[in-house]
Amino acid sequence: MLIFSITTTTKIVSLSLHDGTKIIGEIRVEVAKTHSTGIIDQIDKLFEWTGKKLSDIDNVVVSTGPGSFTGVRIAISVVKGLFYGRNVNIYEVNELDALAYQIYYSAQSTSGEKCSGMKIYSMIDSGKEKIYYSVYTAESFGYLKKDKDDRVSKLDNVIESISLEENEKIYITGDGAFNYKEKITENLKDKVQFSEDKNMKINSSTFAQMLLNGKLVKTDIFNLKPDYLEKSQAERDKKERGNNGS
């Protein structure tokens, strides 16, 4: 069972190929410019280096956000373009969920336990200290319970929310945690624990692990849509102009 996973939701482009539980190829790069300038070349290289073809793919997993408006669209558009009309199973993954599972899987493999009760704040940086985030509690049997729906907030509000948590130790992850690590530590000190730097930003290999563990929902090309979590600036400007004109 060959699994192709892709995300361009944040500044990280991550592509991977798994043959069942075995990873056979991966590209993970943080880019300064838009992903659209190099994503096809990167995919071509991944298949070239692994000796695989598009026709070999059985399952496709793609991040639908939340994150960069442009970034989210790029991965989805690539999947639609490459796999339209092909006999593949398509799965969508929420990137906040994936970040939470990424730190959970890491903690589980390190401790050898199920990490029941572990509290996780998954955070994606939207710029200027605006954060997409969600909150999870690890339950038994490798399941993360989502305590709050995905939301958008200022970093200060997220820090305040964490400060009110009763748990002695809160785990935080994502580029929203990585980029503002100094400020978060200054305000919360030992109340929070960061995942390892290598696990703070998304890795599409986590998508394959989630699929194999039955955490993902199957969809199709026609129902594959971005989850922006908020309206784009253009949509907000349009609405404001409409309100002013009324």
Tab-separated table of C-alpha atoms in Angstrom:
chain	number	residue	atom	x	y	z
A	1	MET	CA	0.000	0.000	0.000
A	2	LEU	CA	1.776	3.124	-1.222
A	3	ILE	CA	0.816	6.380	0.554
A	4	PHE	CA	1.611	9.848	-0.791
A	5	SER	CA	1.291	12.687	1.750
A	6	ILE	CA	1.546	16.414	1.114
A	7	THR	CA	1.219	19.722	2.935
A	8	THR	CA	1.959	23.310	1.940
A	9	THR	CA	-0.241	24.836	4.640
A	10	THR	CA	2.567	26.734	6.382
A	11	LYS	CA	6.030	27.810	5.187
A	12	ILE	CA	6.992	24.128	5.357
A	13	VAL	CA	6.484	22.035	2.256
A	14	SER	CA	6.494	18.394	3.282
A	15	LEU	CA	6.084	15.459	0.902
A	16	SER	CA	6.501	11.807	1.739
A	17	LEU	CA	5.996	8.326	0.353
A	18	HIS	CA	5.259	5.357	2.583
A	19	ASP	CA	5.038	1.702	1.621
A	20	GLY	CA	2.769	0.592	4.428
A	21	THR	CA	4.533	1.527	7.658
A	22	LYS	CA	7.908	1.972	5.942
A	23	ILE	CA	8.939	5.429	4.785
A	24	ILE	CA	10.697	5.241	1.425
A	25	GLY	CA	11.102	8.926	0.586
A	26	GLU	CA	10.640	12.367	2.081
A	27	ILE	CA	11.221	16.022	1.179
A	28	ARG	CA	10.767	18.668	3.869
A	29	VAL	CA	11.823	22.249	3.186
A	30	GLU	CA	10.997	25.636	4.689
A	31	VAL	CA	10.599	28.133	1.873
A	32	ALA	CA	10.784	31.919	1.813
A	33	LYS	CA	8.627	32.320	-1.293
A	34	THR	CA	5.339	30.743	-2.314
A	35	HIS	CA	5.250	26.968	-2.639
A	36	SER	CA	3.920	27.230	-6.176
A	37	THR	CA	7.377	28.040	-7.558
A	38	GLY	CA	8.883	24.656	-6.746
A	39	ILE	CA	6.258	22.166	-5.630
A	40	ILE	CA	5.960	20.232	-8.900
A	41	ASP	CA	9.742	19.906	-9.226
A	42	GLN	CA	9.911	18.640	-5.647
A	43	ILE	CA	7.235	16.032	-6.319
A	44	ASP	CA	9.031	14.930	-9.488
A	45	LYS	CA	12.261	14.524	-7.519
A	46	LEU	CA	10.541	12.503	-4.795
A	47	PHE	CA	9.223	10.017	-7.352
A	48	GLU	CA	12.502	9.982	-9.248
A	49	TRP	CA	14.574	9.279	-6.130
A	50	THR	CA	12.241	6.521	-4.914
A	51	GLY	CA	11.742	4.935	-8.328
A	52	LYS	CA	7.975	5.211	-8.011
A	53	LYS	CA	5.284	6.539	-10.372
A	54	LEU	CA	1.947	8.265	-9.835
A	55	SER	CA	0.234	5.104	-11.012
A	56	ASP	CA	1.785	3.251	-8.047
A	57	ILE	CA	-0.058	5.388	-5.490
A	58	ASP	CA	-2.934	3.785	-3.589
A	59	ASN	CA	-3.671	6.470	-0.998
A	60	VAL	CA	-3.243	10.248	-0.989
A	61	VAL	CA	-3.302	12.331	2.202
A	62	VAL	CA	-3.425	16.121	1.949
A	63	SER	CA	-3.638	18.894	4.527
A	64	THR	CA	-6.710	21.091	4.132
A	65	GLY	CA	-5.550	23.698	6.670
A	66	PRO	CA	-5.987	25.836	8.600
A	67	GLY	CA	-3.054	27.991	7.560
A	68	SER	CA	-1.868	30.235	4.771
A	69	PHE	CA	-4.696	30.983	2.327
A	70	THR	CA	-2.375	30.495	-0.631
A	71	GLY	CA	-0.520	27.549	0.877
A	72	VAL	CA	-3.643	25.527	1.658
A	73	ARG	CA	-4.928	25.971	-1.899
A	74	ILE	CA	-1.637	24.909	-3.488
A	75	ALA	CA	-1.516	21.406	-1.974
A	76	ILE	CA	-5.181	20.771	-2.717
A	77	SER	CA	-4.821	22.032	-6.300
A	78	VAL	CA	-1.759	19.827	-6.830
A	79	VAL	CA	-3.618	16.746	-5.593
A	80	LYS	CA	-6.604	17.513	-7.808
A	81	GLY	CA	-4.356	18.034	-10.815
A	82	LEU	CA	-2.184	14.956	-10.327
A	83	PHE	CA	-4.821	12.457	-9.267
A	84	TYR	CA	-7.985	13.480	-11.088
A	85	GLY	CA	-9.436	10.383	-12.766
A	86	ARG	CA	-6.955	8.052	-11.067
A	87	ASN	CA	-8.034	5.129	-8.929
A	88	VAL	CA	-6.750	6.347	-5.566
A	89	ASN	CA	-8.204	6.812	-2.104
A	90	ILE	CA	-8.028	10.427	-0.931
A	91	TYR	CA	-7.936	11.473	2.716
A	92	GLU	CA	-7.980	14.969	4.172
A	93	VAL	CA	-6.168	15.910	7.352
A	94	ASN	CA	-6.587	18.903	9.632
A	95	GLU	CA	-3.083	20.260	10.208
A	96	LEU	CA	-3.757	21.242	13.827
A	97	ASP	CA	-4.849	17.655	14.499
A	98	ALA	CA	-1.733	16.362	12.765
A	99	LEU	CA	0.565	18.590	14.837
A	100	ALA	CA	-1.076	17.300	18.017
A	101	TYR	CA	-0.696	13.675	16.943
A	102	GLN	CA	2.894	14.370	15.914
A	103	ILE	CA	3.903	15.374	19.451
A	104	TYR	CA	1.743	12.608	20.928
A	105	TYR	CA	3.371	9.907	18.787
A	106	SER	CA	6.803	11.285	19.696
A	107	ALA	CA	6.040	11.285	23.426
A	108	GLN	CA	4.552	7.800	23.206
A	109	SER	CA	7.604	6.366	21.447
A	110	THR	CA	9.945	8.061	23.940
A	111	SER	CA	8.102	6.997	27.084
A	112	GLY	CA	6.785	3.675	25.828
A	113	GLU	CA	3.432	4.570	27.350
A	114	LYS	CA	0.072	5.772	26.022
A	115	CYS	CA	0.531	9.218	27.650
A	116	SER	CA	-3.072	9.262	28.889
A	117	GLY	CA	-4.095	12.687	30.212
A	118	MET	CA	-1.486	14.553	28.187
A	119	LYS	CA	-2.757	18.058	27.311
A	120	ILE	CA	-1.668	19.540	23.973
A	121	TYR	CA	-2.033	23.021	22.482
A	122	SER	CA	-1.499	22.858	18.726
A	123	MET	CA	-0.645	26.273	17.235
A	124	ILE	CA	-0.136	27.612	13.698
A	125	ASP	CA	1.293	31.095	13.188
A	126	SER	CA	-0.837	33.345	10.985
A	127	GLY	CA	1.535	36.297	11.413
A	128	LYS	CA	1.655	39.335	13.709
A	129	GLU	CA	0.978	37.160	16.775
A	130	LYS	CA	-2.313	35.860	15.393
A	131	ILE	CA	-2.680	32.145	16.042
A	132	TYR	CA	-4.789	29.287	14.695
A	133	TYR	CA	-5.040	26.791	17.520
A	134	SER	CA	-6.852	23.879	19.062
A	135	VAL	CA	-6.616	21.952	22.336
A	136	TYR	CA	-6.440	18.191	22.897
A	137	THR	CA	-6.345	15.679	25.723
A	138	ALA	CA	-4.805	12.262	25.202
A	139	GLU	CA	-7.109	9.434	26.182
A	140	SER	CA	-6.573	5.699	26.186
A	141	PHE	CA	-5.998	3.604	23.058
A	142	GLY	CA	-4.017	6.335	21.276
A	143	TYR	CA	-6.970	8.717	20.863
A	144	LEU	CA	-6.761	12.502	21.168
A	145	LYS	CA	-9.962	14.148	22.371
A	146	LYS	CA	-10.449	17.615	20.876
A	147	ASP	CA	-11.361	19.874	23.793
A	148	LYS	CA	-11.997	22.981	21.694
A	149	ASP	CA	-12.961	23.588	18.092
A	150	ASP	CA	-10.286	25.169	15.908
A	151	ARG	CA	-10.159	28.883	16.524
A	152	VAL	CA	-8.309	32.104	15.705
A	153	SER	CA	-6.940	34.275	18.466
A	154	LYS	CA	-4.182	36.654	19.441
A	155	LEU	CA	-1.159	35.028	21.058
A	156	ASP	CA	-1.808	36.873	24.331
A	157	ASN	CA	-5.242	35.267	24.566
A	158	VAL	CA	-3.800	31.801	23.932
A	159	ILE	CA	-1.189	32.371	26.628
A	160	GLU	CA	-3.937	33.431	29.049
A	161	SER	CA	-5.941	30.313	28.188
A	162	ILE	CA	-2.937	28.098	28.905
A	163	SER	CA	-2.260	29.890	32.201
A	164	LEU	CA	-5.746	28.910	33.404
A	165	GLU	CA	-5.231	25.206	32.690
A	166	GLU	CA	-5.223	22.984	35.766
A	167	ASN	CA	-2.798	20.489	34.280
A	168	GLU	CA	0.661	20.762	35.759
A	169	LYS	CA	2.296	20.422	32.375
A	170	ILE	CA	0.961	21.618	29.039
A	171	TYR	CA	2.614	20.493	25.811
A	172	ILE	CA	2.612	22.988	22.957
A	173	THR	CA	3.608	22.473	19.367
A	174	GLY	CA	3.448	23.970	15.876
A	175	ASP	CA	5.186	26.934	14.267
A	176	GLY	CA	2.965	29.196	16.380
A	177	ALA	CA	4.782	27.815	19.410
A	178	PHE	CA	8.187	27.706	17.711
A	179	ASN	CA	8.080	31.291	16.426
A	180	TYR	CA	6.964	32.788	19.753
A	181	LYS	CA	8.807	30.423	22.066
A	182	GLU	CA	10.596	33.223	23.925
A	183	LYS	CA	7.413	35.152	24.725
A	184	ILE	CA	5.506	32.007	25.703
A	185	THR	CA	8.294	30.883	28.031
A	186	GLU	CA	8.592	34.351	29.549
A	187	ASN	CA	4.887	34.359	30.443
A	188	LEU	CA	4.273	30.709	31.309
A	189	LYS	CA	7.708	29.538	32.460
A	190	ASP	CA	7.659	25.879	33.576
A	191	LYS	CA	3.928	25.440	33.006
A	192	VAL	CA	4.551	24.556	29.364
A	193	GLN	CA	6.751	22.013	27.655
A	194	PHE	CA	7.743	22.374	24.022
A	195	SER	CA	8.128	19.420	21.709
A	196	GLU	CA	11.562	18.866	20.202
A	197	ASP	CA	12.438	21.422	17.534
A	198	LYS	CA	12.347	18.714	14.844
A	199	ASN	CA	8.744	17.923	15.812
A	200	MET	CA	7.521	21.493	16.314
A	201	LYS	CA	6.767	21.993	12.626
A	202	ILE	CA	4.651	19.651	10.552
A	203	ASN	CA	6.010	16.541	8.906
A	204	SER	CA	3.776	14.831	6.345
A	205	SER	CA	5.008	11.456	7.594
A	206	THR	CA	2.628	12.035	10.510
A	207	PHE	CA	-0.251	11.976	8.000
A	208	ALA	CA	0.630	8.442	6.930
A	209	GLN	CA	0.839	7.323	10.547
A	210	MET	CA	-2.578	8.837	11.247
A	211	LEU	CA	-4.024	7.056	8.204
A	212	LEU	CA	-2.597	3.710	9.284
A	213	ASN	CA	-4.025	4.289	12.776
A	214	GLY	CA	-7.507	5.004	11.418
A	215	LYS	CA	-7.554	8.706	12.331
A	216	LEU	CA	-8.471	10.158	8.928
A	217	VAL	CA	-11.689	10.566	6.965
A	218	LYS	CA	-11.883	9.484	3.345
A	219	THR	CA	-13.062	12.063	0.818
A	220	ASP	CA	-12.799	12.546	-2.952
A	221	ILE	CA	-11.507	15.047	-5.486
A	222	PHE	CA	-14.823	16.901	-5.695
A	223	ASN	CA	-15.307	17.302	-1.935
A	224	LEU	CA	-11.715	18.227	-1.173
A	225	LYS	CA	-11.900	21.832	0.050
A	226	PRO	CA	-9.671	24.198	2.051
A	227	ASP	CA	-10.424	24.900	5.701
A	228	TYR	CA	-9.337	28.510	6.075
A	229	LEU	CA	-10.892	28.957	9.543
A	230	GLU	CA	-11.350	32.654	8.785
A	231	LYS	CA	-12.129	34.816	5.792
A	232	SER	CA	-9.307	36.120	3.638
A	233	GLN	CA	-8.295	39.767	3.806
A	234	ALA	CA	-9.852	40.298	0.373
A	235	GLU	CA	-13.183	38.897	1.599
A	236	ARG	CA	-13.031	41.044	4.749
A	237	ASP	CA	-12.261	44.154	2.688
A	238	LYS	CA	-15.153	43.369	0.330
A	239	LYS	CA	-17.553	42.960	3.236
A	240	GLU	CA	-16.358	46.205	4.811
A	241	ARG	CA	-16.826	48.090	1.523
A	242	GLY	CA	-20.328	46.627	1.263
A	243	ASN	CA	-21.195	47.734	4.792
A	244	ASN	CA	-19.864	51.206	4.170
A	245	GLY	CA	-21.872	51.480	0.974
A	246	SER	CA	-25.155	50.486	2.574
